[in-house]
Each structure stands twice: as C-alpha cells, then as structure tokens.
C-alpha cells in the first residue's frame, strides 16, 4: 500500500520522512493555503526535499478542460517527473483526464464521493482515484465501505487504476482499508504518527531499558559489553 503524506507543511513532511517509509506527498489548494506561502514555491521545496522517484500529487484549479491541460503542463514543467496531476471529478475534469492520459501524463482523480465517479475517472485514464473517507463519514455515508467498493470494482474490471484513499480522521479508517488491500492512502502527519503509537509499546521499551541498565549499568548499550 503506497503511503503518502497529505500536507504542505515542510517541517512536518521532513519529520515524517525521517522516520516513516513514505512514497510521496499529496496536496490540494486548501492544504497549500494552510501552508501560508506561495503554493508553487512550497511545492518546489517539497519536490527538492523528497527522494528521487517519490510521488508528488498536485491539483489543478481551472474549470475548463483546455485550461486544466495548460495548468497540468505548467505543473509538470515546474515540478518534474513523478508528479501526478490531481483533477476533481466533473465533466470538464473527465474530459481533461482523457486528453492528458493520451499525452501519457499521470492523473489522480480527486474529490470522489461515489463508486461510479471513480469508475468513470478510471476509464478516462486516472492512475489513482481518491475517495474522501472522512468527509463521506461526515455526511452520513460509510467512507471506508465506499473506498472498499471502489477497490473491488476496479479489481473486478481489471482496471489499471488504484484507490488512493484520502481524508482520514483516525487510524481505524486506515486499518480497515489496509486490511482490504487498498492500493494507496494519504493521511495527515498526525494520523500517520498515530499509526505506530501505543502506550503499551512505550511501556515495554521503558521496562526493557531499565532491566538492561540494572544488569549492565546506567546508560549502557550492547556496544559497551
Ligand atoms: C487528498 O487528496 C484530499 O484532498 C484530502 O485528503 C482531503 O482531506 P480533508 O478531508 O482532511 O481535507
């Protein structure tokens, strides 16, 4: 399961990258707004920091297919290889996806709330389709269930498209999709950090450390023996 950071906070991205096995970064216009700086400058900083080959997903904001395509070309020129053009699912967006796919450009279809939106985007050539799990939960639907259904539909139709589940509030939502074999998730730094935190683990580490110190001496490690 590709695991991506849904953030444009460079400090938080660097911290997660230091400790976690991460495949890239996703952004959207709201995330870039929260970063409080020039969006393209921030995206370039993220691209410069990430390892070679990492995915960077960047959203277009134009409302016509022709403009979306121009934006996509500009984004790719500025941010280079392995940049995925995120396009919301609406009629002009789907038209742009078809054309960009013919041009060999990587596409992530976003703002997905229904399985059929995902299916049509996949047929139009999207490499990833991004259902908004928590936002679905917030309006009375089961976001995890919809993401699973999309995964099953894409698998059953042998489509070359993965689910990139997005908009998570907690680790349980991530677990439920991981268990289902989903292709990719993107989550905020705080949700990602929670994936490895457990009070019992911290307590076990503390006990092991204290036991070792009591037999080998304070602040010793295996290197001292
Ligand atoms: C990612 O592609 C989405 O834009 C993002 O996950 C939405 O997350 P939010 O619901 O936390 O804003």
Coordinates of N, CA and C and ligand atoms in Angstrom, one line a residue:
X1 N 0.9 -1.2 0.0 CA 0.0 0.0 0.0 C 0.9 1.2 0.0
X2 N 0.8 2.0 -1.1 CA 1.6 3.3 -1.1 C 1.0 4.1 0.1
X3 N 2.0 4.8 0.8 CA 1.6 5.6 1.9 C 2.2 7.0 1.7
X4 N 1.3 7.9 1.6 CA 1.7 9.3 1.3 C 1.3 10.3 2.4
X5 N 1.9 11.4 2.4 CA 1.7 12.4 3.4 C 0.8 13.5 2.8
X6 N -0.4 13.8 3.4 CA -1.3 14.7 2.9 C -1.0 16.1 3.6
X7 N -0.1 16.8 3.1 CA 0.4 18.0 3.8 C 1.3 18.9 2.9
X8 N 1.3 20.2 3.2 CA 2.3 21.0 2.5 C 3.2 21.7 3.6
X9 N 3.1 21.2 4.8 CA 3.9 21.7 5.9 C 5.3 21.0 5.8
X10 N 6.3 21.8 5.3 CA 7.6 21.2 5.0 C 8.2 20.6 6.3
X11 N 8.1 21.3 7.4 CA 8.7 20.7 8.6 C 8.1 19.4 9.0
X12 N 6.7 19.3 8.9 CA 6.0 18.1 9.3 C 6.4 17.0 8.2
X13 N 6.5 17.4 7.0 CA 6.8 16.4 5.9 C 8.2 15.8 6.2
X14 N 9.2 16.7 6.5 CA 10.5 16.2 6.8 C 10.6 15.3 8.0
X15 N 9.8 15.6 9.0 CA 9.8 14.8 10.2 C 9.2 13.4 9.9
X16 N 8.1 13.3 9.2 CA 7.5 12.0 8.9 C 8.5 11.2 8.0
X17 N 9.1 11.9 7.0 CA 10.0 11.2 6.1 C 11.2 10.6 6.8
X18 N 11.6 11.3 7.9 CA 12.8 10.8 8.6 C 12.5 9.5 9.2
X19 N 11.3 9.3 9.7 CA 11.0 8.1 10.5 C 10.2 7.0 9.8
X20 N 9.4 7.4 8.8 CA 8.4 6.5 8.2 C 8.8 6.1 6.8
X21 N 8.4 4.9 6.3 CA 8.6 4.5 4.9 C 7.5 5.2 4.1
X22 N 7.8 6.3 3.4 CA 6.8 7.1 2.7 C 7.1 7.1 1.2
X23 N 6.0 7.2 0.4 CA 6.1 7.1 -1.0 C 5.9 8.4 -1.7
X24 N 5.5 9.4 -0.9 CA 5.3 10.7 -1.6 C 4.4 11.6 -0.8
X25 N 4.0 12.7 -1.5 CA 3.2 13.8 -0.8 C 2.0 14.1 -1.7
X26 N 0.8 14.3 -1.1 CA -0.3 14.8 -1.8 C -0.7 16.2 -1.2
X27 N -1.1 17.0 -2.1 CA -1.6 18.4 -1.7 C -2.9 18.7 -2.4
X28 N -3.6 19.7 -1.9 CA -4.7 20.3 -2.6 C -4.7 21.8 -2.3
X29 N -5.5 22.6 -3.0 CA -5.4 24.0 -2.8 C -5.6 24.5 -1.4
X30 N -6.5 23.8 -0.6 CA -6.7 24.1 0.8 C -5.5 23.9 1.6
X31 N -4.8 22.7 1.4 CA -3.6 22.4 2.1 C -2.5 23.4 1.8
X32 N -2.4 23.8 0.6 CA -1.4 24.8 0.2 C -1.7 26.2 0.8
X33 N -3.0 26.5 0.9 CA -3.4 27.7 1.6 C -3.0 27.7 3.0
X34 N -3.2 26.6 3.7 CA -2.8 26.4 5.1 C -1.3 26.6 5.3
X35 N -0.5 26.3 4.3 CA 0.9 26.4 4.4 C 1.3 27.9 4.4
X36 N 0.5 28.8 4.0 CA 0.7 30.2 4.1 C 1.8 30.8 3.3
X37 N 2.1 30.2 2.2 CA 3.2 30.8 1.4 C 2.9 30.6 -0.1
X38 N 3.7 31.0 -1.0 CA 3.4 30.9 -2.4 C 3.3 29.4 -2.7
X39 N 2.2 28.9 -3.3 CA 2.0 27.5 -3.5 C 3.0 26.8 -4.3
X40 N 3.4 27.4 -5.4 CA 4.4 26.8 -6.3 C 5.8 26.7 -5.6
X41 N 6.1 27.8 -4.9 CA 7.4 27.8 -4.2 C 7.4 26.7 -3.2
X42 N 6.3 26.5 -2.5 CA 6.3 25.4 -1.5 C 6.4 24.0 -2.1
X43 N 5.6 23.9 -3.3 CA 5.7 22.6 -4.0 C 7.1 22.3 -4.5
X44 N 7.8 23.3 -4.9 CA 9.2 23.1 -5.3 C 10.1 22.7 -4.2
X45 N 9.8 23.3 -3.0 CA 10.6 22.9 -1.8 C 10.3 21.5 -1.4
X46 N 9.1 21.1 -1.6 CA 8.7 19.7 -1.2 C 9.4 18.7 -2.2
X47 N 9.3 19.1 -3.5 CA 10.0 18.3 -4.6 C 11.5 18.1 -4.3
X48 N 12.1 19.3 -4.0 CA 13.5 19.3 -3.8 C 13.9 18.4 -2.6
X49 N 13.1 18.4 -1.6 CA 13.4 17.6 -0.4 C 13.2 16.1 -0.6
X50 N 12.2 15.7 -1.4 CA 11.8 14.3 -1.4 C 12.9 13.5 -2.2
X51 N 13.0 12.2 -1.9 CA 13.9 11.3 -2.6 C 13.5 11.2 -4.1
X52 N 14.5 10.9 -5.0 CA 14.2 10.8 -6.4 C 13.1 9.7 -6.6
X53 N 12.2 9.9 -7.4 CA 11.2 8.9 -7.7 C 9.9 9.0 -6.9
X54 N 9.9 9.9 -5.8 CA 8.8 10.0 -5.0 C 7.6 10.7 -5.7
X55 N 6.4 10.3 -5.3 CA 5.2 10.8 -6.0 C 4.9 12.2 -5.4
X56 N 4.5 13.2 -6.2 CA 4.0 14.4 -5.7 C 2.7 14.7 -6.5
X57 N 1.6 14.7 -5.7 CA 0.3 14.9 -6.3 C -0.1 16.4 -6.2
X58 N -0.4 17.0 -7.3 CA -0.7 18.5 -7.3 C -2.0 18.7 -8.1
X59 N -2.9 19.5 -7.4 CA -4.2 19.7 -8.0 C -4.3 20.9 -8.9
X60 N -5.1 20.8 -10.0 CA -5.4 21.9 -10.8 C -6.6 22.6 -10.3
X61 N -6.8 23.9 -10.7 CA -8.0 24.6 -10.2 C -8.9 25.1 -11.3
X62 N -8.4 25.0 -12.6 CA -9.2 25.5 -13.7 C -10.5 24.7 -13.9
X63 N -11.5 25.4 -14.5 CA -12.8 24.8 -14.6 C -13.1 24.4 -16.1
X64 N -12.2 24.5 -17.0 CA -12.4 24.0 -18.4 C -11.3 23.0 -18.7
X65 N -11.6 22.1 -19.5 CA -10.6 21.0 -19.9 C -9.4 21.7 -20.5
X66 N -9.6 22.7 -21.4 CA -8.4 23.3 -22.1 C -7.5 23.9 -21.0
X67 N -8.1 24.6 -20.1 CA -7.3 25.3 -19.0 C -6.6 24.3 -18.1
X68 N -7.4 23.2 -17.8 CA -6.8 22.2 -16.9 C -5.5 21.6 -17.5
X69 N -5.6 21.4 -18.9 CA -4.5 20.8 -19.6 C -3.3 21.8 -19.6
X70 N -3.6 23.0 -19.8 CA -2.5 24.0 -19.7 C -1.8 24.1 -18.3
X71 N -2.7 24.0 -17.3 CA -2.2 24.0 -15.9 C -1.3 22.8 -15.7
X72 N -1.8 21.6 -16.1 CA -1.1 20.4 -15.9 C 0.3 20.4 -16.6
X73 N 0.4 21.0 -17.8 CA 1.7 21.1 -18.5 C 2.6 22.0 -17.7
X74 N 2.1 23.1 -17.1 CA 2.9 24.0 -16.4 C 3.4 23.3 -15.1
X75 N 2.5 22.7 -14.4 CA 2.8 22.0 -13.1 C 4.0 21.0 -13.4
X76 N 3.8 20.2 -14.5 CA 4.9 19.2 -14.8 C 6.2 19.9 -15.2
X77 N 6.1 21.0 -15.9 CA 7.4 21.7 -16.2 C 8.1 22.2 -15.0
X78 N 7.3 22.7 -14.0 CA 7.9 23.2 -12.8 C 8.3 22.1 -11.8
X79 N 7.6 21.0 -11.8 CA 7.8 20.0 -10.7 C 8.4 18.7 -11.1
X80 N 8.5 18.5 -12.4 CA 9.2 17.3 -12.9 C 8.5 16.0 -12.9
X81 N 9.3 14.9 -13.0 CA 8.8 13.6 -13.1 C 8.1 13.1 -11.9
X82 N 7.3 12.1 -12.0 CA 6.5 11.5 -10.9 C 5.6 12.5 -10.2
X83 N 5.2 13.5 -11.0 CA 4.2 14.4 -10.5 C 2.9 14.0 -11.1
X84 N 1.9 13.8 -10.2 CA 0.6 13.3 -10.6 C -0.3 14.6 -10.6
X85 N -1.1 14.7 -11.7 CA -2.0 15.9 -11.8 C -3.3 15.5 -11.2
X86 N -3.6 16.1 -10.1 CA -4.9 15.8 -9.4 C -6.0 16.7 -10.0
X87 N -7.1 16.0 -10.5 CA -8.2 16.7 -11.1 C -9.5 16.3 -10.5
X88 N -10.3 17.2 -10.0 CA -11.6 16.8 -9.5 C -12.5 16.2 -10.5
X89 N -13.4 15.3 -10.1 CA -14.3 14.7 -11.0 C -15.5 15.6 -11.3
X90 N -15.5 16.1 -12.5 CA -16.7 16.8 -13.0 C -16.5 16.7 -14.5
X91 N -17.5 17.1 -15.3 CA -17.4 16.8 -16.8 C -16.2 17.4 -17.4
X92 N -15.8 18.6 -17.2 CA -14.6 19.2 -17.8 C -13.3 18.4 -17.3
X93 N -13.4 18.0 -16.0 CA -12.3 17.3 -15.4 C -12.1 16.0 -16.1
X94 N -13.2 15.3 -16.4 CA -13.1 13.9 -17.0 C -12.6 14.1 -18.4
X95 N -13.0 15.2 -19.1 CA -12.6 15.4 -20.5 C -11.0 15.7 -20.5
X96 N -10.6 16.5 -19.5 CA -9.1 16.7 -19.4 C -8.4 15.4 -19.1
X97 N -9.0 14.6 -18.2 CA -8.3 13.3 -17.9 C -8.1 12.5 -19.2
X98 N -9.1 12.4 -20.0 CA -9.0 11.6 -21.3 C -7.8 12.1 -22.1
X99 N -7.8 13.4 -22.2 CA -6.8 14.0 -23.1 C -5.4 13.9 -22.5
X100 N -5.3 14.2 -21.2 CA -4.0 14.1 -20.5 C -3.4 12.6 -20.5
X101 N -4.4 11.7 -20.4 CA -4.0 10.3 -20.4 C -3.4 9.9 -21.8
X102 N -4.0 10.4 -22.9 CA -3.5 10.2 -24.2 C -2.1 10.8 -24.4
X103 N -1.8 11.9 -23.6 CA -0.5 12.5 -23.6 C 0.5 11.8 -22.7
X104 N 0.1 10.8 -22.0 CA 1.0 10.0 -21.2 C 1.2 10.6 -19.8
X105 N 0.3 11.5 -19.4 CA 0.5 12.2 -18.1 C -0.2 11.5 -17.0
X106 N 0.5 11.4 -15.8 CA -0.1 10.7 -14.7 C -1.2 11.5 -14.0
X107 N -2.3 10.9 -13.8 CA -3.5 11.6 -13.3 C -4.0 10.9 -12.0
X108 N -4.4 11.8 -11.1 CA -5.1 11.3 -9.9 C -6.5 12.0 -9.9
X109 N -7.5 11.3 -10.0 CA -8.9 11.8 -9.9 C -9.2 12.0 -8.5
X110 N -9.7 13.2 -8.1 CA -9.9 13.6 -6.7 C -11.4 14.1 -6.5
X111 N -11.6 14.3 -5.2 CA -12.9 14.8 -4.7 C -14.0 13.7 -5.1
X112 N -13.7 12.5 -4.8 CA -14.6 11.4 -5.2 C -15.5 11.0 -4.0
X113 N -16.8 11.0 -4.3 CA -17.8 10.6 -3.2 C -18.6 9.4 -3.6
X114 N -18.5 8.9 -4.9 CA -19.3 7.8 -5.3 C -18.5 6.8 -6.1
X115 N -18.8 5.5 -6.0 CA -18.1 4.5 -6.8 C -18.1 4.8 -8.3
X116 N -19.2 5.3 -8.8 CA -19.3 5.5 -10.3 C -18.5 6.6 -10.7
X117 N -18.3 7.7 -9.9 CA -17.3 8.7 -10.2 C -16.0 8.1 -10.4
X118 N -15.6 7.2 -9.5 CA -14.3 6.6 -9.5 C -14.2 5.7 -10.8
X119 N -15.2 5.0 -11.1 CA -15.2 4.1 -12.3 C -15.0 4.9 -13.6
X120 N -15.7 6.0 -13.7 CA -15.6 6.8 -14.9 C -14.2 7.4 -15.0
X121 N -13.7 7.9 -13.9 CA -12.4 8.5 -13.9 C -11.3 7.5 -14.2
X122 N -11.5 6.3 -13.8 CA -10.6 5.2 -14.1 C -10.6 4.9 -15.6
X123 N -11.8 4.8 -16.1 CA -12.0 4.6 -17.6 C -11.4 5.8 -18.4
X124 N -11.4 7.0 -17.8 CA -10.8 8.1 -18.5 C -9.3 8.1 -18.5
X125 N -8.7 7.3 -17.6 CA -7.3 7.1 -17.6 C -6.6 7.5 -16.3
X126 N -7.3 7.7 -15.3 CA -6.7 8.1 -14.0 C -5.9 6.9 -13.5
X127 N -4.7 7.2 -13.0 CA -3.9 6.1 -12.3 C -4.4 5.9 -10.9
X128 N -4.8 6.9 -10.2 CA -5.4 6.8 -8.9 C -6.7 7.5 -8.8
X129 N -7.6 7.0 -8.0 CA -8.9 7.7 -7.7 C -8.9 7.9 -6.2
X130 N -9.3 9.1 -5.8 CA -9.2 9.4 -4.4 C -10.6 9.7 -3.7
X131 N -11.1 8.6 -3.1 CA -12.4 8.9 -2.3 C -12.0 9.5 -1.0
X132 N -12.9 10.4 -0.6 CA -12.7 11.2 0.7 C -13.4 10.5 1.8
X133 N -12.7 9.6 2.5 CA -13.2 8.7 3.5 C -13.9 9.5 4.6
X134 N -13.2 10.4 5.3 CA -13.8 11.0 6.4 C -14.9 12.0 6.1
X135 N -14.7 12.7 4.9 CA -15.8 13.6 4.5 C -17.0 12.9 4.2
X136 N -16.9 11.6 3.7 CA -18.1 10.8 3.4 C -18.8 10.5 4.8
X137 N -17.9 10.1 5.7 CA -18.5 9.7 7.1 C -19.3 10.9 7.6
X138 N -18.7 12.1 7.4 CA -19.3 13.3 8.0 C -20.6 13.7 7.4
X139 N -20.9 13.1 6.2 CA -22.3 13.4 5.6 C -23.2 12.2 5.6
X140 N -22.9 11.3 6.5 CA -23.8 10.2 6.7 C -23.6 8.9 5.9
X141 N -22.4 8.9 5.2 CA -22.1 7.6 4.4 C -20.9 6.9 5.1
X142 N -20.7 5.7 4.7 CA -19.6 4.9 5.3 C -18.4 5.0 4.3
X143 N -17.5 6.0 4.6 CA -16.4 6.2 3.7 C -15.5 5.0 3.4
X144 N -15.2 4.3 4.5 CA -14.4 3.1 4.3 C -15.1 2.1 3.4
X145 N -16.4 1.9 3.6 CA -17.1 1.0 2.7 C -17.1 1.4 1.3
X146 N -17.3 2.7 1.0 CA -17.3 3.2 -0.4 C -15.9 3.0 -1.0
X147 N -14.8 3.3 -0.2 CA -13.5 3.1 -0.7 C -13.2 1.6 -1.1
X148 N -13.7 0.7 -0.2 CA -13.6 -0.7 -0.4 C -14.3 -1.1 -1.7
X149 N -15.5 -0.6 -1.9 CA -16.4 -0.9 -3.0 C -15.6 -0.5 -4.3
X150 N -15.1 0.7 -4.3 CA -14.3 1.2 -5.4 C -13.2 0.3 -5.8
X151 N -12.4 -0.1 -4.7 CA -11.3 -1.0 -4.9 C -11.8 -2.3 -5.6
X152 N -12.9 -2.9 -5.1 CA -13.5 -4.1 -5.6 C -13.9 -4.0 -7.1
X153 N -14.5 -2.8 -7.4 CA -15.0 -2.6 -8.8 C -13.8 -2.5 -9.7
X154 N -12.8 -1.8 -9.3 CA -11.6 -1.6 -10.2 C -10.9 -3.0 -10.4
X155 N -10.9 -3.8 -9.3 CA -10.2 -5.1 -9.4 C -11.0 -6.0 -10.3
X156 N -12.3 -6.0 -10.1 CA -13.2 -6.9 -10.9 C -13.2 -6.6 -12.4
X157 N -13.0 -5.3 -12.7 CA -12.9 -5.0 -14.1 C -11.5 -4.9 -14.7
X158 N -10.5 -5.4 -13.9 CA -9.1 -5.5 -14.3 C -8.6 -4.1 -14.8
X159 N -9.0 -3.1 -14.0 CA -8.6 -1.7 -14.4 C -7.3 -1.4 -13.8
X160 N -6.5 -0.6 -14.6 CA -5.1 -0.3 -14.2 C -5.1 1.0 -13.4
X161 N -6.0 1.0 -12.4 CA -6.2 2.2 -11.5 C -6.2 1.7 -10.1
X162 N -5.6 2.5 -9.2 CA -5.6 2.2 -7.8 C -6.5 3.2 -7.0
X163 N -7.0 2.7 -5.9 CA -7.6 3.6 -5.0 C -6.5 4.3 -4.2
X164 N -6.6 5.7 -4.1 CA -5.8 6.4 -3.2 C -6.7 7.1 -2.2
X165 N -7.0 6.3 -1.1 CA -8.0 6.8 -0.2 C -7.4 8.0 0.6
X166 N -8.3 9.0 0.7 CA -7.8 10.3 1.3 C -8.9 10.7 2.3
X167 N -8.5 11.8 3.1 CA -9.3 12.4 4.1 C -9.6 11.4 5.2
X168 N -8.6 11.2 6.0 CA -8.7 10.3 7.2 C -8.7 11.1 8.5
X169 N -9.5 10.6 9.4 CA -9.5 11.3 10.8 C -8.8 10.4 11.8
X170 N -8.8 9.1 11.5 CA -8.2 8.2 12.6 C -7.6 7.0 11.9
X171 N -6.8 6.3 12.8 CA -6.1 5.1 12.3 C -7.0 3.9 12.0
X172 N -8.1 3.8 12.6 CA -9.0 2.7 12.4 C -9.5 2.7 10.9
X173 N -9.8 3.9 10.4 CA -10.1 4.0 8.9 C -9.0 3.5 8.1
X174 N -7.8 3.8 8.4 CA -6.6 3.4 7.6 C -6.5 1.9 7.7
X175 N -6.6 1.3 8.9 CA -6.5 -0.1 9.1 C -7.5 -0.9 8.3
X176 N -8.8 -0.4 8.3 CA -9.8 -1.1 7.6 C -9.6 -1.1 6.1
X177 N -8.9 -0.1 5.6 CA -8.6 -0.1 4.1 C -7.3 -0.9 3.9
X178 N -6.4 -0.9 4.8 CA -5.1 -1.7 4.6 C -5.5 -3.1 4.6
X179 N -6.4 -3.5 5.5 CA -6.8 -4.9 5.6 C -7.5 -5.4 4.3
X180 N -8.1 -4.4 3.6 CA -8.8 -4.8 2.3 C -7.9 -4.8 1.1
X181 N -6.6 -4.5 1.3 CA -5.7 -4.5 0.2 C -5.7 -3.3 -0.7
X182 N -6.2 -2.2 -0.2 CA -6.3 -0.9 -1.0 C -4.9 -0.5 -1.5
X183 N -4.9 0.2 -2.7 CA -3.6 0.4 -3.3 C -2.8 1.5 -2.6
X184 N -3.4 2.5 -2.1 CA -2.7 3.7 -1.5 C -3.6 4.5 -0.6
X185 N -2.9 5.1 0.4 CA -3.6 6.0 1.3 C -2.8 7.3 1.4
X186 N -3.4 8.4 1.7 CA -2.7 9.6 2.0 C -3.4 10.2 3.3
X187 N -2.5 10.5 4.2 CA -3.0 10.9 5.5 C -2.2 12.1 6.1
X188 N -2.8 12.8 7.0 CA -2.1 13.9 7.6 C -0.9 13.4 8.5
X189 N 0.1 14.2 8.7 CA 1.2 13.8 9.6 C 0.7 13.3 10.9
X190 N -0.3 13.9 11.5 CA -0.8 13.4 12.8 C -1.4 12.1 12.8
X191 N -2.2 11.8 11.7 CA -2.7 10.4 11.6 C -1.6 9.4 11.3
X192 N -0.7 9.8 10.5 CA 0.4 8.8 10.2 C 1.2 8.5 11.5
X193 N 1.5 9.6 12.3 CA 2.2 9.3 13.6 C 1.5 8.4 14.5
X194 N 0.2 8.5 14.5 CA -0.7 7.6 15.3 C -0.6 6.2 14.9
X195 N -0.2 5.9 13.7 CA -0.2 4.5 13.2 C 0.8 3.7 14.0
X196 N 1.8 4.3 14.6 CA 2.8 3.5 15.3 C 2.8 3.7 16.8
X197 N 2.0 4.7 17.3 CA 2.0 5.0 18.7 C 1.2 4.0 19.5
X198 N 1.7 3.5 20.6 CA 0.9 2.6 21.5 C 1.5 2.7 22.9
X199 N 0.7 3.1 23.9 CA 1.2 3.2 25.2 C 1.9 2.0 25.8
X200 N 1.3 0.8 25.4 CA 1.9 -0.5 25.9 C 3.3 -0.7 25.3
X201 N 3.5 -0.2 24.0 CA 4.8 -0.3 23.4 C 5.8 0.6 24.1
X202 N 5.4 1.8 24.4 CA 6.3 2.7 25.1 C 6.6 2.2 26.5
X203 N 5.6 1.6 27.2 CA 5.9 1.0 28.5 C 6.8 -0.2 28.4
X204 N 6.7 -1.0 27.3 CA 7.6 -2.2 27.1 C 9.0 -1.7 26.9
X205 N 9.2 -0.7 26.1 CA 10.5 -0.2 25.8 C 11.2 0.3 27.1
X206 N 10.4 1.0 27.9 CA 10.9 1.6 29.2 C 11.3 0.4 30.1
X207 N 10.5 -0.6 30.2 CA 10.9 -1.8 31.0 C 12.1 -2.4 30.5
X208 N 12.2 -2.7 29.2 CA 13.4 -3.3 28.7 C 14.7 -2.5 29.0
X209 N 14.6 -1.2 28.8 CA 15.7 -0.3 29.0 C 16.1 -0.4 30.5
X210 N 15.2 -0.3 31.4 CA 15.5 -0.3 32.8 C 16.1 -1.6 33.2
X211 N 15.6 -2.7 32.7 CA 16.1 -4.0 33.0 C 17.6 -4.1 32.5
X212 N 17.8 -3.6 31.3 CA 19.2 -3.7 30.8 C 20.2 -2.9 31.6
X213 N 19.7 -1.7 32.0 CA 20.6 -0.8 32.8 C 20.9 -1.5 34.2
X214 N 19.9 -2.2 34.7 CA 20.1 -2.8 36.0 C 21.1 -3.9 36.0
X215 N 21.2 -4.6 34.8 CA 22.2 -5.7 34.7 C 23.6 -5.2 34.1
X216 N 23.5 -4.1 33.3 CA 24.8 -3.7 32.6 C 25.3 -2.4 33.0
X217 N 24.5 -1.6 33.8 CA 24.9 -0.3 34.2 C 24.1 0.8 33.5
X218 N 24.0 1.9 34.2 CA 23.2 3.0 33.7 C 23.7 3.5 32.4
X219 N 22.8 3.8 31.4 CA 23.1 4.4 30.1 C 23.9 3.5 29.2
X220 N 24.1 2.2 29.6 CA 24.9 1.3 28.8 C 24.0 0.7 27.6
X221 N 24.7 0.3 26.6 CA 24.0 -0.5 25.5 C 24.8 -1.7 25.2
X222 N 24.4 -2.5 24.2 CA 25.2 -3.7 23.8 C 26.6 -3.3 23.4
X223 N 26.8 -2.1 22.9 CA 28.1 -1.7 22.5 C 29.1 -1.6 23.6
X224 N 28.6 -1.5 24.8 CA 29.5 -1.4 26.0 C 29.9 -2.7 26.5
X225 N 29.4 -3.8 26.0 CA 29.6 -5.1 26.6 C 30.6 -5.9 25.7
Ligands
LIG1 C1 -6.4 14.5 -0.7 O1 -6.2 14.2 -1.8 C2 -7.6 15.3 -0.3 O2 -7.6 16.5 -0.9 C3 -7.6 15.4 1.2 O3 -7.2 14.1 1.8 C4 -8.8 15.9 1.9 O4 -8.6 15.7 3.2 P1 -9.5 16.5 4.3 O5 -10.9 16.0 4.2 O6 -8.9 16.2 5.6 O7 -9.5 18.0 4.0

